mmCIF file of C-alpha atoms in Angstrom:
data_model
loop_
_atom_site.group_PDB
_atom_site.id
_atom_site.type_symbol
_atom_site.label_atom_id
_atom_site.label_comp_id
_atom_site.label_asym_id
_atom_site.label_seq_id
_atom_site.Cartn_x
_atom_site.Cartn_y
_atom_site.Cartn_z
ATOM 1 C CA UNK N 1 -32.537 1.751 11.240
ATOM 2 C CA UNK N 2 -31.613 5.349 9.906
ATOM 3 C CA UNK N 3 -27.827 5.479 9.151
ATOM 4 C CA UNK N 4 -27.916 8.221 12.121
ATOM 5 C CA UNK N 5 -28.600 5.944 14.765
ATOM 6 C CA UNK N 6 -26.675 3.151 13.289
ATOM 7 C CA UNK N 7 -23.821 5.593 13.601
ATOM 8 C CA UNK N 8 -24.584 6.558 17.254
ATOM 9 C CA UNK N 9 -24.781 2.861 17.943
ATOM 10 C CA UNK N 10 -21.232 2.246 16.211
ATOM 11 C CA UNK N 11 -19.857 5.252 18.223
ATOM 12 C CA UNK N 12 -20.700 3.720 21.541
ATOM 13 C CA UNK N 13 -19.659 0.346 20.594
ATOM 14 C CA UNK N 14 -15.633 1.837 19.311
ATOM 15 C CA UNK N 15 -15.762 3.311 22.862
ATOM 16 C CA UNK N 16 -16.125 -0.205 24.334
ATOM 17 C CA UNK N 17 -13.502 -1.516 22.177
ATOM 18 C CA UNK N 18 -11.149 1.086 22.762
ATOM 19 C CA UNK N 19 -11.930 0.492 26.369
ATOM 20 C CA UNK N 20 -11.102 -3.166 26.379
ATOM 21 C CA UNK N 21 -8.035 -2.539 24.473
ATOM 22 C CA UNK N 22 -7.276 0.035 26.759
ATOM 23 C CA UNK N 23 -7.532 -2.766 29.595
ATOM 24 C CA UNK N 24 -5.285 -5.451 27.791
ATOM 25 C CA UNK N 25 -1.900 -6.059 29.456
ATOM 26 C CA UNK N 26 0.624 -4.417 26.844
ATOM 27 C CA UNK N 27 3.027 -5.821 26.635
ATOM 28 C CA UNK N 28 1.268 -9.260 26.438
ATOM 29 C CA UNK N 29 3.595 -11.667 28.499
ATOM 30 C CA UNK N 30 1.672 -14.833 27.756
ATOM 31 C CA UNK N 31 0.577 -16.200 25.124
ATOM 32 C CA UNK N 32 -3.184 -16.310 26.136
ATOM 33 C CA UNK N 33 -2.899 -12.098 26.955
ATOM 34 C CA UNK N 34 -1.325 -11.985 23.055
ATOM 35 C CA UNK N 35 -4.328 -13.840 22.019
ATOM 36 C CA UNK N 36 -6.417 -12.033 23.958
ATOM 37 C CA UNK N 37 -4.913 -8.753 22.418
ATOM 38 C CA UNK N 38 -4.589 -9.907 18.891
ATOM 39 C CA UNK N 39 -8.535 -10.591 19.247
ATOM 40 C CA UNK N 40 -9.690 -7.007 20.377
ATOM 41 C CA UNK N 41 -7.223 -5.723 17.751
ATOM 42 C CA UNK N 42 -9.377 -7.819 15.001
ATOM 43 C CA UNK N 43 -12.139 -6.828 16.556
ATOM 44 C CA UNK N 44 -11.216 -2.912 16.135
ATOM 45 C CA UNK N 45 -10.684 -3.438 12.621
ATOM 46 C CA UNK N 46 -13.507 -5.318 11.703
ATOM 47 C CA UNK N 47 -15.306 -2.669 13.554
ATOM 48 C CA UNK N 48 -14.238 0.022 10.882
ATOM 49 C CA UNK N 49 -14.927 -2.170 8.366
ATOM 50 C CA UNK N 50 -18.482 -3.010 9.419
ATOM 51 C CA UNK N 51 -19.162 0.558 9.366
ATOM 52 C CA UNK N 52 -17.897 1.735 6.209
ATOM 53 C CA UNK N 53 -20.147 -1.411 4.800
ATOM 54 C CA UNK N 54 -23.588 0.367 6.199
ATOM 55 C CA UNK N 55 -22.070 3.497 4.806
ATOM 56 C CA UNK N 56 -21.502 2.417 1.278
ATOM 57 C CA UNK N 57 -24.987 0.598 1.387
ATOM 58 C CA UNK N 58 -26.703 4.140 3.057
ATOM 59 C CA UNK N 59 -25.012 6.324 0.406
ATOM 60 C CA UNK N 60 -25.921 4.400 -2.609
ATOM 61 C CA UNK N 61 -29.614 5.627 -1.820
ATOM 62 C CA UNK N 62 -28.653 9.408 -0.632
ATOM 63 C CA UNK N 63 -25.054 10.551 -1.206
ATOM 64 C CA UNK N 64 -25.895 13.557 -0.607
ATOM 65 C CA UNK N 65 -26.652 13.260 3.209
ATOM 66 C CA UNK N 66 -22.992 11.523 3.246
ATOM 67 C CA UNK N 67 -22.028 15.114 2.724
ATOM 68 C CA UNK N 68 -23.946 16.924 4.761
ATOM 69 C CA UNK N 69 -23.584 14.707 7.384
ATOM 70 C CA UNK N 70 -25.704 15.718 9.816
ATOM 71 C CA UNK N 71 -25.281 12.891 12.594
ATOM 72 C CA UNK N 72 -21.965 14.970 12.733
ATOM 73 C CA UNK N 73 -20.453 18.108 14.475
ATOM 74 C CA UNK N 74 -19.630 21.542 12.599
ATOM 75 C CA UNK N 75 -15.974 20.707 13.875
ATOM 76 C CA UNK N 76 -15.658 17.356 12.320
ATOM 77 C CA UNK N 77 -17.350 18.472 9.196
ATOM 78 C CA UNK N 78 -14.731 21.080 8.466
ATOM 79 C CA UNK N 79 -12.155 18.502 8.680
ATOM 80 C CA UNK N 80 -13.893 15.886 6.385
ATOM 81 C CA UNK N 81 -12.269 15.056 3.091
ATOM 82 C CA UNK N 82 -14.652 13.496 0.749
ATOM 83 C CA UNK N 83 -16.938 12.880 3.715
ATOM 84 C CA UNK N 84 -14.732 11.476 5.998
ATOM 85 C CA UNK N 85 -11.130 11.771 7.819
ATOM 86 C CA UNK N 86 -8.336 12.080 5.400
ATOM 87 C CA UNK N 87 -6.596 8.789 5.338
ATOM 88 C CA UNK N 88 -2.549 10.713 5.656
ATOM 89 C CA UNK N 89 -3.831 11.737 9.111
ATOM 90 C CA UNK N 90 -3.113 8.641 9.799
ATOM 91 C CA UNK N 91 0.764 8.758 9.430
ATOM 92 C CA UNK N 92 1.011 11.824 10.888
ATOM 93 C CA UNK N 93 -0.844 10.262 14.148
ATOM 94 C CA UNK N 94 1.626 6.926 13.941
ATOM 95 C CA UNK N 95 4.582 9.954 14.277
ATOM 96 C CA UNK N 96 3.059 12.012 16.905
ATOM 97 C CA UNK N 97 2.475 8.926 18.970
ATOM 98 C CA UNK N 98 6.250 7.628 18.044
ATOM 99 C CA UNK N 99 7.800 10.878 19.082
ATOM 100 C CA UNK N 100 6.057 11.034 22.236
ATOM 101 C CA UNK N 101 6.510 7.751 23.290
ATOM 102 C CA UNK N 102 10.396 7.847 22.151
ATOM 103 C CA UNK N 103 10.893 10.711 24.502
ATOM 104 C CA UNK N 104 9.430 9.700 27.423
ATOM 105 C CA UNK N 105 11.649 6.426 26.964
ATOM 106 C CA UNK N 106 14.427 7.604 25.658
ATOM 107 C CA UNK N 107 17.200 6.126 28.067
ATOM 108 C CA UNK N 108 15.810 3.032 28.269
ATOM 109 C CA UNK N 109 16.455 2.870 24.149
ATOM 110 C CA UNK N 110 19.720 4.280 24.154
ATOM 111 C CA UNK N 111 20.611 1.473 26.828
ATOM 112 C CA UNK N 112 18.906 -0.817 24.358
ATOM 113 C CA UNK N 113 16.691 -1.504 26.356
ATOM 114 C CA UNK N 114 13.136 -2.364 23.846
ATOM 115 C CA UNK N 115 10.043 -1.472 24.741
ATOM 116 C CA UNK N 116 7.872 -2.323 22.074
ATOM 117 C CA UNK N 117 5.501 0.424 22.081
ATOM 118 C CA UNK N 118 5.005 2.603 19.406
ATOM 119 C CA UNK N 119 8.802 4.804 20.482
ATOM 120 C CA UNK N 120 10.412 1.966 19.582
ATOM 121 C CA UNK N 121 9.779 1.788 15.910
ATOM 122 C CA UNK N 122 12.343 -0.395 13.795
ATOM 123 C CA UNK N 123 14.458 1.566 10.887
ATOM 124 C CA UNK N 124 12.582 -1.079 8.898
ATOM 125 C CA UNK N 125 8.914 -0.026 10.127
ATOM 126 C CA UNK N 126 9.935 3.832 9.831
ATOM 127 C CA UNK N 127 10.748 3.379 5.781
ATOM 128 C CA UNK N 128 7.445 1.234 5.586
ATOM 129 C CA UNK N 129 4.924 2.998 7.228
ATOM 130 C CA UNK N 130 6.835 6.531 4.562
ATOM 131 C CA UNK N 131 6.582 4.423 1.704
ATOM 132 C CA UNK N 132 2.951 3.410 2.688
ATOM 133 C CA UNK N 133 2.216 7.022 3.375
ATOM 134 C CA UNK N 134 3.607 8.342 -0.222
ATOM 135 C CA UNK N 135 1.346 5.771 -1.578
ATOM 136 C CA UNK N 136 -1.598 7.158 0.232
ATOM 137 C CA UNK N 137 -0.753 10.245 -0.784
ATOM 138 C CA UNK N 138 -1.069 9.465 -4.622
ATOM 139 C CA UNK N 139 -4.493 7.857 -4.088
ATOM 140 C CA UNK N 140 -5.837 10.639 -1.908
ATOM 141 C CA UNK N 141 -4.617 13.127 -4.831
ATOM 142 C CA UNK N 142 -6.027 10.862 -7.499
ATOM 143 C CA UNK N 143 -10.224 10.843 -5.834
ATOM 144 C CA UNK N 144 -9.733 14.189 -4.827
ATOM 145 C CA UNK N 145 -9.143 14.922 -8.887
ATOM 146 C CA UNK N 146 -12.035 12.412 -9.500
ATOM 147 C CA UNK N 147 -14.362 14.901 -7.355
ATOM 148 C CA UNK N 148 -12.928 18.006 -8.882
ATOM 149 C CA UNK N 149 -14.025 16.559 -12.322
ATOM 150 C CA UNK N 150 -17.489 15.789 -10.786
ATOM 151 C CA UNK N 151 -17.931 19.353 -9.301
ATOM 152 C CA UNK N 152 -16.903 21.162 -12.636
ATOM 153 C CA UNK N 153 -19.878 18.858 -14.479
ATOM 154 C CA UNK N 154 -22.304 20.443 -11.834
ATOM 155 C CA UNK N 155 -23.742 22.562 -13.844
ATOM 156 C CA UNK N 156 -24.669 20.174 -16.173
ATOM 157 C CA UNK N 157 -27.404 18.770 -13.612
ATOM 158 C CA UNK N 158 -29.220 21.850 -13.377
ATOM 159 C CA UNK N 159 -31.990 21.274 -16.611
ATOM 160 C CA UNK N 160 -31.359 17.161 -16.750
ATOM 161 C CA UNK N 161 -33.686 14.715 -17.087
ATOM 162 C CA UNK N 162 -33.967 12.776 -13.436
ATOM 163 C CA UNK N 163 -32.335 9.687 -15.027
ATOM 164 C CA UNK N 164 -29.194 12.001 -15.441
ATOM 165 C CA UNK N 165 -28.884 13.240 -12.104
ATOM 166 C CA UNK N 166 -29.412 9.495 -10.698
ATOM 167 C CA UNK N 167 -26.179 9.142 -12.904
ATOM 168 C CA UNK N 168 -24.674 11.980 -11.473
ATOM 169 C CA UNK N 169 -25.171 10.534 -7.718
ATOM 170 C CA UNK N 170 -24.424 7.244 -8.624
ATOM 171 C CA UNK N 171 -20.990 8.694 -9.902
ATOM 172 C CA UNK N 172 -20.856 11.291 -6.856
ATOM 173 C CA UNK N 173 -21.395 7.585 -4.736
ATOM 174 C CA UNK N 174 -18.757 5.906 -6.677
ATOM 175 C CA UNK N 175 -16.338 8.775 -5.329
ATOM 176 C CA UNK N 176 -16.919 8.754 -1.942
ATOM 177 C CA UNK N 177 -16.933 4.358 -1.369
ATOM 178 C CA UNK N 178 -13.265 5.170 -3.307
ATOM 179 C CA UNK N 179 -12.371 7.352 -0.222
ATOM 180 C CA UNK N 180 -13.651 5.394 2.116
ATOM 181 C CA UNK N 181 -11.970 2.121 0.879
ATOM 182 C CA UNK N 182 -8.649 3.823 1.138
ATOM 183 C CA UNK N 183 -9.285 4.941 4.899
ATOM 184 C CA UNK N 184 -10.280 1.432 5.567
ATOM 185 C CA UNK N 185 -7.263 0.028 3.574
ATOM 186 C CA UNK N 186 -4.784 2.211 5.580
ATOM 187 C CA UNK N 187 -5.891 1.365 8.918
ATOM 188 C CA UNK N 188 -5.432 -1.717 7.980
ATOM 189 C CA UNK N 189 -1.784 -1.421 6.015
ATOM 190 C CA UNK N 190 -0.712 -0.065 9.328
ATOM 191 C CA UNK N 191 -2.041 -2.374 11.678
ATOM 192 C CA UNK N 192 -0.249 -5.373 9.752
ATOM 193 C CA UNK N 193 3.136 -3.710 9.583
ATOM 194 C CA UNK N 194 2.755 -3.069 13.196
ATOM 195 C CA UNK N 195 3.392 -5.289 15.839
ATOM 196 C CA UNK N 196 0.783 -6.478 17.816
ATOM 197 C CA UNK N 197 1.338 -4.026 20.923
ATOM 198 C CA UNK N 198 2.540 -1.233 19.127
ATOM 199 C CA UNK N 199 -1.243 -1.506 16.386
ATOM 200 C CA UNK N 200 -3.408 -1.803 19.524
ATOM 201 C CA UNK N 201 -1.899 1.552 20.693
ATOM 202 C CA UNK N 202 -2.232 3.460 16.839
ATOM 203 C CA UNK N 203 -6.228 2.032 17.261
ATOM 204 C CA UNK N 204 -6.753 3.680 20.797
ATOM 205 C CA UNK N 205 -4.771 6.812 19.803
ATOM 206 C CA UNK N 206 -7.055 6.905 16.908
ATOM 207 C CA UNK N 207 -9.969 6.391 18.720
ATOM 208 C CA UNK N 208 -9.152 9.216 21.168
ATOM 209 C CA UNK N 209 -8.477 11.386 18.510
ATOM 210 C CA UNK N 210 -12.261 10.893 16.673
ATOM 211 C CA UNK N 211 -13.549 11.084 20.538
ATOM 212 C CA UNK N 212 -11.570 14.246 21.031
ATOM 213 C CA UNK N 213 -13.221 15.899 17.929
ATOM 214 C CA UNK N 214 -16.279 14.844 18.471
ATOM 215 C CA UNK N 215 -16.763 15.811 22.193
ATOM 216 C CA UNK N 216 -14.383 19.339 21.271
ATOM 217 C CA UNK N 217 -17.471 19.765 17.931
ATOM 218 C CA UNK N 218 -20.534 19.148 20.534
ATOM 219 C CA UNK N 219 -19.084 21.668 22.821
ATOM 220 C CA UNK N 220 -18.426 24.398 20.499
ATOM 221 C CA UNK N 221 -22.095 23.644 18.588
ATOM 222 C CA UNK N 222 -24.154 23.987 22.097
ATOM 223 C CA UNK N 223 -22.425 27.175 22.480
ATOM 224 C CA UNK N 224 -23.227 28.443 19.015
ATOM 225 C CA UNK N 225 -27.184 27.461 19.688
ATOM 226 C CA UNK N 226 -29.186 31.014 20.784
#
């Protein structure tokens, strides 16, 4: 299978997911609906994780196309870093979800009143998730200077022997499985210092937000075709 339709088939199966998490009672009040949650939130993860596997294995034979990325919109290309989402979008998703949820609860946590969702963030959670984010930043700073270094050897591949641009690639490949291993090691950094509830709603928010993109990309592209 092509790493095209492998992708399309991994796009419709994150919309189930998201739909079944979607579905789960939140807050779980049993302990067979927490199971039930804390299953389709594995599931989600494992999910990622399954498809940044076939992308490592894809790339190592054509990096190149991991650029390009044609199974892609024009939309969601411009926003790629190092062929992909940039992993600090994250964070700033886990506070635009926080915010909004805090203010359309806000009496109920002045009262004291919890409820669990992402607007109800512990102090404890807040200086986690900035600490993990600083963190993040520093690694996504560090590949992007690994790439820079690659692109100002570029010129160095026009006149090489083949065996030097399969070097090249191999390092351009090395690059990009580094950038992908730190989106797949922030989703899951903030699902564990999440609670249960409060990680399946950062997975479904972003979820919508990649469906958003995407649907938002298709639109604009059929309406760029002649």
């Amino acid at each position: 299978m092509s790493f095209h339709r492998f992708y399309e088939t991994w796009f419709d199966e994150l919309r189930r997911l998201v739909q079944q998490l979607r579905q789960a009672p939140v807050p779980p009040a049993t302990e067979e609906q927490r199971s039930l949650l804390r299953q389709l939130v594995g599931k989600a993860v494992a999910h990622y994780a399954e498809y940044y596997r076939s992308k490592a294995a894809a790339a190592r034979g054509d990096v190149l196309a991991f650029f390009a990325a044609p199974w892609t919109t024009t939309l969601e290309r411009s926003l790629h870093w190092i062929g992909g989402w940039r992993p600090t979008t994250a964070f700033h998703l886990v506070y635009t979800e926080s915010s909004i949820m805090f203010e359309s609860h806000v009496v109920d946590i002045l009262q004291g009143h919890h409820t669990g969702d992402l607007g109800d963030l512990s102090p404890g959670q807040f200086r986690r998730v900035s600490e993990l984010q600083i963190e993040t930043v520093q690694l996504e700073n560090d590949i992007t200077d690994q790439l820079c270094d690659w692109q100002d050897e570029a010129t160095d591949i026009v006149g090489i022997k083949c065996a030097g641009v399969e070097v090249k690639m191999e390092k351009l490949s090395a690059i990009l499985e580094k950038a992908d291993d730190l989106r797949l090691r922030t989703i899951k950094s903030l699902v564990e210092l999440l609670t249960l509830q409060q990680a399946a709603e950062f997975l479904v928010a972003a979820a919508d937000l990649q469906f958003g993109i995407r649907a938002w990309g298709v639109h604009q592209d059929r309406r760029r075709r002649p």
